[in-house]
Short mmCIF file of C-alpha atoms and ligand atoms in Angstrom, two decimals:
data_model
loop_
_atom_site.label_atom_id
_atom_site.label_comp_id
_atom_site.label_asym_id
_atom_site.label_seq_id
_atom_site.Cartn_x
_atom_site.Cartn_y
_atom_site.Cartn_z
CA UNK A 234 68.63 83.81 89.88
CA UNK A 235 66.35 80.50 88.74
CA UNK A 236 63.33 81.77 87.22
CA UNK A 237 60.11 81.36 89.89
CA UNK A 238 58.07 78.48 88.02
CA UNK A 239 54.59 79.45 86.85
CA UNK A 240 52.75 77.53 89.40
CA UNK A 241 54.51 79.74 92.32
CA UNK A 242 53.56 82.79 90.56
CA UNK A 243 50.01 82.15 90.42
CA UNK A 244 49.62 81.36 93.92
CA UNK A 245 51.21 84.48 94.81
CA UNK A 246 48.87 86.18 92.44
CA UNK A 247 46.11 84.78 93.84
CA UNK A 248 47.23 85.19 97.92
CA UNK A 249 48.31 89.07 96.86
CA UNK A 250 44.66 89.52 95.21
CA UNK A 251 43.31 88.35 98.24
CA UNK A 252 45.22 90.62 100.56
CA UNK A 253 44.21 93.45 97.88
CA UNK A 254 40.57 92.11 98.77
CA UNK A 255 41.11 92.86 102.24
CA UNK A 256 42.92 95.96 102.55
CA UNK A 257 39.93 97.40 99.36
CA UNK A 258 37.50 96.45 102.30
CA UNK A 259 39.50 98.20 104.94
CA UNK A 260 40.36 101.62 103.57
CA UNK A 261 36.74 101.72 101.22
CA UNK A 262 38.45 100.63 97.62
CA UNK A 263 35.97 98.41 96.52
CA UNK A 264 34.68 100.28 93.99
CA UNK A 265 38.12 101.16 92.41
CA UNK A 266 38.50 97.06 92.33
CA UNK A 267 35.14 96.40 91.02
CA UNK A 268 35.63 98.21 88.22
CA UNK A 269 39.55 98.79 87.69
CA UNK A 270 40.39 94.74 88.83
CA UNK A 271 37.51 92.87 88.60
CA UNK A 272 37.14 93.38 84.54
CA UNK A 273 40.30 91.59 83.99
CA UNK A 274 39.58 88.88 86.16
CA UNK A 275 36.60 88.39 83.47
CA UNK A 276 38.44 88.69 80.54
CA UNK A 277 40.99 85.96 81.35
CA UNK A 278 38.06 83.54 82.05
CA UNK A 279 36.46 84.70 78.54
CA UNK A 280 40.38 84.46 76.49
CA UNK A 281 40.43 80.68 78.29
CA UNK A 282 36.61 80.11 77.47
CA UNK A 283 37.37 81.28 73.43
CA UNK A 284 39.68 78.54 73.28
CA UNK A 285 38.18 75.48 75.34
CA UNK A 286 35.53 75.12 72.44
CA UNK A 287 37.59 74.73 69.45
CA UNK A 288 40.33 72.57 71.45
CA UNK A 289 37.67 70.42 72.32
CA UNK A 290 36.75 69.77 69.13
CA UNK A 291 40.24 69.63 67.30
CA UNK A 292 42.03 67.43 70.21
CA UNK A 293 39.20 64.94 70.31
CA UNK A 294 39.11 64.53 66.52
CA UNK A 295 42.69 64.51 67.12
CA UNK A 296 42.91 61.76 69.27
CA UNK A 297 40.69 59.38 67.31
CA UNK A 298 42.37 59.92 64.33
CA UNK A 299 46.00 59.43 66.06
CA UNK A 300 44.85 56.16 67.64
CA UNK A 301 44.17 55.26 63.67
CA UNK A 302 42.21 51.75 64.53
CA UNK A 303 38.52 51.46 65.44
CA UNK A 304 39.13 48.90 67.60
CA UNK A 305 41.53 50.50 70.02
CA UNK A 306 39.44 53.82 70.21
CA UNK A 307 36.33 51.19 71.55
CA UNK A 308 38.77 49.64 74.16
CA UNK A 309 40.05 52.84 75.04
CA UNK A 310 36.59 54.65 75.12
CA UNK A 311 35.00 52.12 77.43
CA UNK A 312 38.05 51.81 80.04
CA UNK A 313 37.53 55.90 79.75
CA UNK A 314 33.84 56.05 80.91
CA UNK A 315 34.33 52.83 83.21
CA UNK A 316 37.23 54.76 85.10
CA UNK A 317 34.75 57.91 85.29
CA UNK A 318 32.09 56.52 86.22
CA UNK A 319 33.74 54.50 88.74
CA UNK A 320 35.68 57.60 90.53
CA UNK A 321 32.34 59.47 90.38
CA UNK A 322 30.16 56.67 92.99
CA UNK A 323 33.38 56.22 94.82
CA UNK A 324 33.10 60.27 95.48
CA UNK A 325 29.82 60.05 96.14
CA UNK A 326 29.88 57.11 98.61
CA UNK A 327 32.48 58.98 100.11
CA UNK A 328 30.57 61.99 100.64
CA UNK A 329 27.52 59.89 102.02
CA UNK A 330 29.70 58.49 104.46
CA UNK A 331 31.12 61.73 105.47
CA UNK A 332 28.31 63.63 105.77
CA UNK A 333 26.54 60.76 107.67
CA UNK A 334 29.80 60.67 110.28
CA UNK A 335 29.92 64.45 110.80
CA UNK A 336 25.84 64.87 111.07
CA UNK A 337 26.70 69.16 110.15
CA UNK A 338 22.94 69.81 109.69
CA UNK A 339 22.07 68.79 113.73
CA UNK A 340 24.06 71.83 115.14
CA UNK A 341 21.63 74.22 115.33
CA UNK A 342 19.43 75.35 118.14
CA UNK A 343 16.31 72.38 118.41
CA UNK A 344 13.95 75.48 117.88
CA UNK A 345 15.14 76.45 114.13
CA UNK A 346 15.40 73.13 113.15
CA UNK A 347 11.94 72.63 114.49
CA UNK A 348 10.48 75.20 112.48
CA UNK A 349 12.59 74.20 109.46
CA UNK A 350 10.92 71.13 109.84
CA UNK A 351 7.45 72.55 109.99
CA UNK A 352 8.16 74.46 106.86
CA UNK A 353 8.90 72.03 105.26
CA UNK A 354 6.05 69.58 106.30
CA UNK A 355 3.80 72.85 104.52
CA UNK A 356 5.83 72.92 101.12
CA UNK A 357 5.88 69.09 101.15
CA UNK A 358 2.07 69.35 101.42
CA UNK A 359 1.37 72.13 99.21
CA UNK A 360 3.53 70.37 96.63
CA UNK A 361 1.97 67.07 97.27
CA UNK A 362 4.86 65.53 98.03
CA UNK A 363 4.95 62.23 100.68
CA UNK A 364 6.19 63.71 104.10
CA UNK A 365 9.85 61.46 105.08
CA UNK A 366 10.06 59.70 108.35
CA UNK A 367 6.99 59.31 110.80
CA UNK A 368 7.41 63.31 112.67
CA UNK A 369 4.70 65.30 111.59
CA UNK A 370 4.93 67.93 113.22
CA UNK A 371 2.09 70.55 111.53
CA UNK A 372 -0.70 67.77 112.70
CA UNK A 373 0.58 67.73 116.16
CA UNK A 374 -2.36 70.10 118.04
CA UNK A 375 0.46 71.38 120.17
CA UNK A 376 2.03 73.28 117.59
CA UNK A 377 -0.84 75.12 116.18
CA UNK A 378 0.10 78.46 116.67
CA UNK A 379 3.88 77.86 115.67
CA UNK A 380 2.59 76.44 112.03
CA UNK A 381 0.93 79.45 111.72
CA UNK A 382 3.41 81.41 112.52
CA UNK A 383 6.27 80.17 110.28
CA UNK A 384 3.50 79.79 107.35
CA UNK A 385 3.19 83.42 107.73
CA UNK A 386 7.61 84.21 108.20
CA UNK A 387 8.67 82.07 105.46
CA UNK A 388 5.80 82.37 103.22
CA UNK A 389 7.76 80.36 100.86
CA UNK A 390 8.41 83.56 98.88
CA UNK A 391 12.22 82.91 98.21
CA UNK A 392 14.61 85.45 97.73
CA UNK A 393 15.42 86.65 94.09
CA UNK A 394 18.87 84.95 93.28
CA UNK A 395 17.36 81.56 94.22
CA UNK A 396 14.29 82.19 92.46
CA UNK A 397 16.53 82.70 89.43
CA UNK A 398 17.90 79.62 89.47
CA UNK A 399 14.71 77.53 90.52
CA UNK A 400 13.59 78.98 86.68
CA UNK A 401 16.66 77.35 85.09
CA UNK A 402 16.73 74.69 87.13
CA UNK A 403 12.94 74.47 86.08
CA UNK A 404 13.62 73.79 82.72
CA UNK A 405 16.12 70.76 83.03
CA UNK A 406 14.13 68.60 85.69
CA UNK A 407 11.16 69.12 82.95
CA UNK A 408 13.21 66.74 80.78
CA UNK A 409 14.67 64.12 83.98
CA UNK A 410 17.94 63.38 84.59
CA UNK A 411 18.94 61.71 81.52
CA UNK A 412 18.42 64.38 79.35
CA UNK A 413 21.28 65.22 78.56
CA UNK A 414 21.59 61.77 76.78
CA UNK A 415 18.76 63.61 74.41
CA UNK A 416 20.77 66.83 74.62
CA UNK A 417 24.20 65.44 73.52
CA UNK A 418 22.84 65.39 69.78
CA UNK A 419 23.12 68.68 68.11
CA UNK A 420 20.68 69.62 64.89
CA UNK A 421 23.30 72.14 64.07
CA UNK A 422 27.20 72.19 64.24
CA UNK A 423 27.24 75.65 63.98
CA UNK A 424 25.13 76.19 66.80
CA UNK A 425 26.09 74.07 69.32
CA UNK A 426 29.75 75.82 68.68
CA UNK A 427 28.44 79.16 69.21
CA UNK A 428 27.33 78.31 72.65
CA UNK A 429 29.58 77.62 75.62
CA UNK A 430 27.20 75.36 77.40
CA UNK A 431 27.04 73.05 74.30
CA UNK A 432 30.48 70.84 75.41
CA UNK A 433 28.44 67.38 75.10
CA UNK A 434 27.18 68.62 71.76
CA UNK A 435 30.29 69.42 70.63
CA UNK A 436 32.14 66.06 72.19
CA UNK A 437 29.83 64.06 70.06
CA UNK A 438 30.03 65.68 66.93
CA UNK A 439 34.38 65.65 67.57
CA UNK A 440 33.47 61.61 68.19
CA UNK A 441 31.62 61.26 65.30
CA UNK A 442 33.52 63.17 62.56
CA UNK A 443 37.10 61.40 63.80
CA UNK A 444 35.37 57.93 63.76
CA UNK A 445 34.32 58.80 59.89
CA UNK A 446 37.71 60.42 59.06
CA UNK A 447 39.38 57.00 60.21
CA UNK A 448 36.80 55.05 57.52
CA UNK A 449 37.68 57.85 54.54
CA UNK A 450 40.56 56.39 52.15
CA UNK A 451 43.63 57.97 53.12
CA UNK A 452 44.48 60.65 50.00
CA UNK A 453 41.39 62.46 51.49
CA UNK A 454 41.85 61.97 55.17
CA UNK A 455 45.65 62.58 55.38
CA UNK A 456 45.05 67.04 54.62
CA UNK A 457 42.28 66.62 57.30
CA UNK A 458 44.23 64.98 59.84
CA UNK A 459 47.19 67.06 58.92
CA UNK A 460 44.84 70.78 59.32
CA UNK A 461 43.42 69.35 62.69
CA UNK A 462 46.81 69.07 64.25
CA UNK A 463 48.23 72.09 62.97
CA UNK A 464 44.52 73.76 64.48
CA UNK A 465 45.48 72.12 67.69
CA UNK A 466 48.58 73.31 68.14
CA UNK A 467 47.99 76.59 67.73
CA UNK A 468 44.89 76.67 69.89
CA UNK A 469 47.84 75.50 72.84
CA UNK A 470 50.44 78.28 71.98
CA UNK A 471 47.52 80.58 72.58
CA UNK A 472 46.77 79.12 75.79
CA UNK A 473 50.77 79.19 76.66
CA UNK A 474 50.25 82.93 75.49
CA UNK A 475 47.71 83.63 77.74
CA UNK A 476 49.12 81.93 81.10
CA UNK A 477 52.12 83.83 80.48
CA UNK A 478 49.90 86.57 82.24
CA UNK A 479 48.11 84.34 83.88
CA UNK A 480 49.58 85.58 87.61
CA UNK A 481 48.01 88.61 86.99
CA UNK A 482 44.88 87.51 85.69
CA UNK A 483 44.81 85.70 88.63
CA UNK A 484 45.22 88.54 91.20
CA UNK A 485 42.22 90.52 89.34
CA UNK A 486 40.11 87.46 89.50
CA UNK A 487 40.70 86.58 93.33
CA UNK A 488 40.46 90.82 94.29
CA UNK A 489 37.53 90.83 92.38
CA UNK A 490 35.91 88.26 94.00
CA UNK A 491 36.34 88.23 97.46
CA UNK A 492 35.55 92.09 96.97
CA UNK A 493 32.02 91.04 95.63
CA UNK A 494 31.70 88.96 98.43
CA UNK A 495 32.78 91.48 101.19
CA UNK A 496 32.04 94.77 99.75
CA UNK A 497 33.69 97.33 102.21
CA UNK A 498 33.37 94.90 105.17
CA UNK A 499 35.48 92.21 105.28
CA UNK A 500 34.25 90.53 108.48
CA UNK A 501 31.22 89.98 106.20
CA UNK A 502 33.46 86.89 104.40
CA UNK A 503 33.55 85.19 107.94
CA UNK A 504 29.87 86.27 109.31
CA UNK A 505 28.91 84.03 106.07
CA UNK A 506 31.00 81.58 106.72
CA UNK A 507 30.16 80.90 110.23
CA UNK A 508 26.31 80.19 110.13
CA UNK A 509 27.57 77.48 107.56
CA UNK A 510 30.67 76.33 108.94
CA UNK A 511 30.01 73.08 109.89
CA UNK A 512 28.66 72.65 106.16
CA UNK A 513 31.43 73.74 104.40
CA UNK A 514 33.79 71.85 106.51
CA UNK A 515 31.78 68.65 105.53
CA UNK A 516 32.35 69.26 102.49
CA UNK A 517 36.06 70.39 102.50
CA UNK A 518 36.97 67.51 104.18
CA UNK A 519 35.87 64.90 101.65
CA UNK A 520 36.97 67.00 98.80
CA UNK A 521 40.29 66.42 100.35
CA UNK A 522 39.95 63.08 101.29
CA UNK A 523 39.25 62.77 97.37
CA UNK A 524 42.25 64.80 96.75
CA UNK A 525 44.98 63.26 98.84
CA UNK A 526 43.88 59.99 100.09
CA UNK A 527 41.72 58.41 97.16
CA UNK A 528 43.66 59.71 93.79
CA UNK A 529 47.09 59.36 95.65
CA UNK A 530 45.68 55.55 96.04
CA UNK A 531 44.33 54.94 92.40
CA UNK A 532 47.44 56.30 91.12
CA UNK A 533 49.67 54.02 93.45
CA UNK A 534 47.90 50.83 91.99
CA UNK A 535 48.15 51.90 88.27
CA UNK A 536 50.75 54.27 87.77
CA UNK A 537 54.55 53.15 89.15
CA UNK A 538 56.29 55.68 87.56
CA UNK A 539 55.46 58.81 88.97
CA UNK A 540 55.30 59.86 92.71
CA UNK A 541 51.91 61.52 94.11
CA UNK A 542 54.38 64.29 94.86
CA UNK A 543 55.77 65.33 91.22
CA UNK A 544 51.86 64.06 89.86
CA UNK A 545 50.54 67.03 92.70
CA UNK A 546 53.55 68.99 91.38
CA UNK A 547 52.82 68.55 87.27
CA UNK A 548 49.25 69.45 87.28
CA UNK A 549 49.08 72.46 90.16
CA UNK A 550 48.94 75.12 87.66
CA UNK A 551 46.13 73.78 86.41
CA UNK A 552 44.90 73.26 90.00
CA UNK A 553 45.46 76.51 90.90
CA UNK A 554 43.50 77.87 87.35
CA UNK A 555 40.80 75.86 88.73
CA UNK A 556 40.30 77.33 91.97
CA UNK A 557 40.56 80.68 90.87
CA UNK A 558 38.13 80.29 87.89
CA UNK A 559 35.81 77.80 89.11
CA UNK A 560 35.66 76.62 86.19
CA UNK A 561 36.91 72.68 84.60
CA UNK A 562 36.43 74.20 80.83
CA UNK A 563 37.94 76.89 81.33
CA UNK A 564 41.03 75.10 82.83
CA UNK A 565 41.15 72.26 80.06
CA UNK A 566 43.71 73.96 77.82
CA UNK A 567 46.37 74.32 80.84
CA UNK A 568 45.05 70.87 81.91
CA UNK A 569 46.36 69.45 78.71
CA UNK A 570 49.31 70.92 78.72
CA UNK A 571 50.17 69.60 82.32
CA UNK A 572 48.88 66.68 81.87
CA UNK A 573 50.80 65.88 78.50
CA UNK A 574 54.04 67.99 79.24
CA UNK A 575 54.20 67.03 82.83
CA UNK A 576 52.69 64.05 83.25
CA UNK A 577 54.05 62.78 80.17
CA UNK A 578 51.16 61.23 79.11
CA UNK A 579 50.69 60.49 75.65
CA UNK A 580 48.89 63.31 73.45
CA UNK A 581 46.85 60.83 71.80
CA UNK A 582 45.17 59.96 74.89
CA UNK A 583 44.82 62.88 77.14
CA UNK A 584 43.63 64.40 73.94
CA UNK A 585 40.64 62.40 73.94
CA UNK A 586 40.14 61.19 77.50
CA UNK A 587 40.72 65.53 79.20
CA UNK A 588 37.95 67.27 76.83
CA UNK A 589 35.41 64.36 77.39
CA UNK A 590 36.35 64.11 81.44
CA UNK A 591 36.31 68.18 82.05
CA UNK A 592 33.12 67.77 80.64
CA UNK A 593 31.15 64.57 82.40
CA UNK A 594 33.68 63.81 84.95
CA UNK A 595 33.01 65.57 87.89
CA UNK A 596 33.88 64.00 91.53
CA UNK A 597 33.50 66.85 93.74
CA UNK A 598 30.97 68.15 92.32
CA UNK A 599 28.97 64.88 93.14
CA UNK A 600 30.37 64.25 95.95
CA UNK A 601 29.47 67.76 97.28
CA UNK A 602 25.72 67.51 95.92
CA UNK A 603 25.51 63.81 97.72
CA UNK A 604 27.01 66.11 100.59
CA UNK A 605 24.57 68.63 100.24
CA UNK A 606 21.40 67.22 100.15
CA UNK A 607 21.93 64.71 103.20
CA UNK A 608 22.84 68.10 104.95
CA UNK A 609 19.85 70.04 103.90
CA UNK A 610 17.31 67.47 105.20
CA UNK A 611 19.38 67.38 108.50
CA UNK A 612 19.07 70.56 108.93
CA UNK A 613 15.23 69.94 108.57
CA UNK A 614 15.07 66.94 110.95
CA UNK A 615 14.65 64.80 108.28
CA UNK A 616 15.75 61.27 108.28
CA UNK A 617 16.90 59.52 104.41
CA UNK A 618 16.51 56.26 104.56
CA UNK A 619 19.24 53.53 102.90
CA UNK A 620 17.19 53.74 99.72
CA UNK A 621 16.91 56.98 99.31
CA UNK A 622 20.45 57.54 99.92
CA UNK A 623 20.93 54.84 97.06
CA UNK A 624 18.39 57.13 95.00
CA UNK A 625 21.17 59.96 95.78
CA UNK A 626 24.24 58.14 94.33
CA UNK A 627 22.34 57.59 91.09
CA UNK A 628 20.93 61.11 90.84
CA UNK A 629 23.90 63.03 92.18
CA UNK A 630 26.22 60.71 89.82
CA UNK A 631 23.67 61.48 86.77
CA UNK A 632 23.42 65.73 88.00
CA UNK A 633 27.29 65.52 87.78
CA UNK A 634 27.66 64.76 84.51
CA UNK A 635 24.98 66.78 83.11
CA UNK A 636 26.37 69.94 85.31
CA UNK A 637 28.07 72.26 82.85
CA UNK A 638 31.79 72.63 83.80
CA UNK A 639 30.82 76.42 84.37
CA UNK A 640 30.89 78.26 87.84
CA UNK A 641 27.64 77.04 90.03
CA UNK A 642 26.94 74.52 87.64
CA UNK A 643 27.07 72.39 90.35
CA UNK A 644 24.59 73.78 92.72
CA UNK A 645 22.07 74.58 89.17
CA UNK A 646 21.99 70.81 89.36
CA UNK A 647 21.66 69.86 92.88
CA UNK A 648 18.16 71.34 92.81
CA UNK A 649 16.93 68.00 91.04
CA UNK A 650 19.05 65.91 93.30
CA UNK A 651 16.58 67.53 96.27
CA UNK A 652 13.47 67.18 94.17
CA UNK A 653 14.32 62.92 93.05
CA UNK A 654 14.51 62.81 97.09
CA UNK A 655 11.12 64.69 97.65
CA UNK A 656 13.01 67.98 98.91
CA UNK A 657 12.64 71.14 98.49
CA UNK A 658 14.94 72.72 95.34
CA UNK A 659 14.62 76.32 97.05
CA UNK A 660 16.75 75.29 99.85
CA UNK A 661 19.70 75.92 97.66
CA UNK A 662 19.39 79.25 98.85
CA UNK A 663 20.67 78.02 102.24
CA UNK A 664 23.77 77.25 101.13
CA UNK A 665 24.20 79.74 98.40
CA UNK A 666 26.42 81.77 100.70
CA UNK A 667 29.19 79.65 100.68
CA UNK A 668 28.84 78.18 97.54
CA UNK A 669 31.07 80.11 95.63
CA UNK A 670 34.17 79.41 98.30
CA UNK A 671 33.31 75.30 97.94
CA UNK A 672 32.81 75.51 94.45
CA UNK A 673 36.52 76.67 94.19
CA UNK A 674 37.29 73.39 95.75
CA UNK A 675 35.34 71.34 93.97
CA UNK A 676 36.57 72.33 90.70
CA UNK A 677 40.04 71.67 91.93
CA UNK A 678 39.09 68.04 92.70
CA UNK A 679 36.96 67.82 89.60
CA UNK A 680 40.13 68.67 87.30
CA UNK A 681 42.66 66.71 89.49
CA UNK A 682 39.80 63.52 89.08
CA UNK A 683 40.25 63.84 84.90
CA UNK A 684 43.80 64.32 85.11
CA UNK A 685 44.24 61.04 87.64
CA UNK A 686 41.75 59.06 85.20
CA UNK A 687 43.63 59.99 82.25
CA UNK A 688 47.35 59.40 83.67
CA UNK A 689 46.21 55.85 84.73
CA UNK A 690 44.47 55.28 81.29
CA UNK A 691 47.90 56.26 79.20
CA UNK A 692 49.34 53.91 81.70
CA UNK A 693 47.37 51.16 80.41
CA UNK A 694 47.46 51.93 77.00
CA UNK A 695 51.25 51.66 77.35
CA UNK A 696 50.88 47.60 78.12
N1 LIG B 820 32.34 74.65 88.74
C1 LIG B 820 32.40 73.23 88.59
C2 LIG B 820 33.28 72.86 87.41
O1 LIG B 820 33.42 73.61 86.49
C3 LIG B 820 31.05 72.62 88.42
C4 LIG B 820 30.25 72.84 89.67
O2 LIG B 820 29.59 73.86 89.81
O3 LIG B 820 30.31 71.98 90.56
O4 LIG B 820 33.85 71.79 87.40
#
């Protein structure tokens, strides 16, 4: 019998752990699953995470030193961030349009939205922030004893988890959006390797030390260059190691979580998802409008050689990795070696344009915040204009590529997408419920994004 490729295996790992989900909820099981199951789902994500760092650092120094001319790494490192960039408005003009079409945030009962908009008209004036649009509804006499009444409900004391991140969240907008310009320099090699979060850090000092290694005379550069890919490849036979189990893994981590989400009731899953649904259908729809009609497109127009199909085909494990970790650093070793087995694109270049696109290349994840937000303030009865829409594009495109390719990054960041629109950052906690399920998603057209970009950029490097 032909051996059942990996890619099969892992989706049937990851349907079976959701049936496991499921029947745990039915016949009381969580517990076993939550602490029998849910462990290994964790320590997969970890034995991926322990080697994302150091392949990040050896396969960009890697790269530079394997494209040997100074020259052809600028070329090649401006088409990389032109190509990102670009995808990244397209996703987010895509999501504006969407979620301007669909309207998700008016279907709700006028009341609620009424009093979401009154609640909003207090934080915006306890803030001091500039009230949108011309309704102001907390000065209209008639409403008097409704003001006081949601002042005294919602009492703007948020619930704990959102609180949580409002702290973190807190702590970037202090520095703006293009912090993490200021943040990409480490003070300390060491350090910035010892922390997970630390992937620009770590992308610049890679840059840096393979630009210098191409300017050292070749008796000392030749042992460096020859350690680094030695390092590398052993960094990928752990990661072809690891996915040997990685059906398994898989199971563990999709029991676990859907058993976190349910607990012992698994109608819960779809009581969460209703309230939302429009929502989350928003923003499933352009994610896969990004991931079938737009990167299907891009790679028509650049790439002849390979059909959408077998391009869908070569990188679904990593796909699948991605919607079962949340996670793009996590899945950058298995999207390397899709991408370069696969796709057959040339190590040289996925080696330097996958590390430095799993880390500031993020379509759906902009595209969902751009999503988001224009939701949020729907739901509100609040009207963005055309330049504050424009305002979203820039900040959503800038949130993207400071989000950390971590679970929930995503929705971290979208709190100072609200705030650069004069919105309340606690509203996350609206959409918290089904953030986990879209996040999923997003990740999936996050990696698919880096491994489209760096297919077409091999392709041009060929010529
Ligand atoms: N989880 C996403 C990623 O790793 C980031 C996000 O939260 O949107 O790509």
């Amino acid at each position: 019998m032909k051996k059942l490729a990996l890619h099969w295996k892992i989706i049937i790992g990851l349907l079976l752990g959701i049936v496991w989900a499921v029947l745990s909820g039915f016949f009381g099981w969580s517990e076993f699953t939550m602490n029998w199951l849910a462990p290994w789902g964790r320590i997969f994500i970890s034995l991926l995470k322990l080697i994302a760092i150091p392949l990040v650092l050896f396969s960009i120094i890697g790269g530079i030193v394997g494209l040997g001319d100074p020259k052809h790494l600028g070329k090649l490192g401006a088409r990389t961030l032109m190509m990102y960039l670009l995808t990244t408005v397209v996703a987010v003009s895509i999501g504006l349009l969407v979620v301007n079409i669909a309207k998700p945030g008016i279907w709700m009962a006028k009341e609620v939205r009424i009093e979401n908009r009154i609640a909003y008209e207090l934080w915006a004036h306890k803030e001091g922030y500039a009230i949108h649009d011309d309704t102001n509804l907390i000065a209209d006499a008639a409403n008097t004893e409704l003001v006081k009444e949601v002042a005294k409900r919602r009492g703007f004391d948020e619930d704990e988890a959102v609180q949580k991140r409002l702290k973190l969240a807190a702590d970037q907008k202090g520095s703006g959006p293009l912090s993490f310009v200021e943040d990409m320099v480490p003070d300390n090699v060491f350090g910035a390797m010892s922390d997970n979060g630390s992937m620009l850090k770590i992308i610049f000092f890679a840059l840096f030390f393979g630009i210098a290694v191409l300017f050292v005379p070749q008796k000392h550069s030749e042992p460096v260059i020859d350690v680094v890919h030695g390092l590398t490849e052993v960094f990928l036979k752990m990661v072809d190691l690891i996915m040997k189990a990685a059906p398994f893994f898989v199971f563990a981590l999709m029991a676990g979580l859907v058993s976190e989400i349910a607990g012992d009731n698994p109608a819960k899953v779809f009581e969460l998802f209703k309230g939302l649904s429009w929502y989350a259908l928003t923003v499933l729809t352009g994610l896969l409008f990004m991931a079938f009609i737009v990167y299907p497109t891009i790679m028509k127009f650049f790439v002849k050689r390979l059909s959408f199909g077998s391009f869908l085909k070569g990188i679904s494990p990593a796909q699948m990795l991605a919607f079962s970790t949340s996670s793009s650093a996590a899945t950058l070793p298995v999207t390397l070696e899709c991408v370069e087995d696969n796709l057959k694109v040339d190590p040289k270049i996925s080696s330097f344009v996958l590390p430095i696109g799993a880390t500031v290349n993020m379509d759906g994840t902009s595209m969902y915040q751009a999503i988001a937000v224009v939701f949020l303030a729907q739901w509100h009865m609040i009207d963005l204009d055309f330049a504050q829409q424009l305002t979203i594009v820039l900040t959503a495109t800038l949130a993207s590529i400071g989000s950390a390719a971590i679970p929930s990054a995503g929705l971290v960041m979208l709190m100072i997408v609200l705030s650069s629109v004069g919105l309340n950052p606690a509203w996350i906690g609206i959409i918290l419920p089904v953030d986990r399920i879209l996040d999923m998603v997003r990740t999936v057209v996050n990696v698919t994004g880096d491994a489209t970009v760096s297919t077409v950029i091999g392709e041009m490097d060929k010529k």
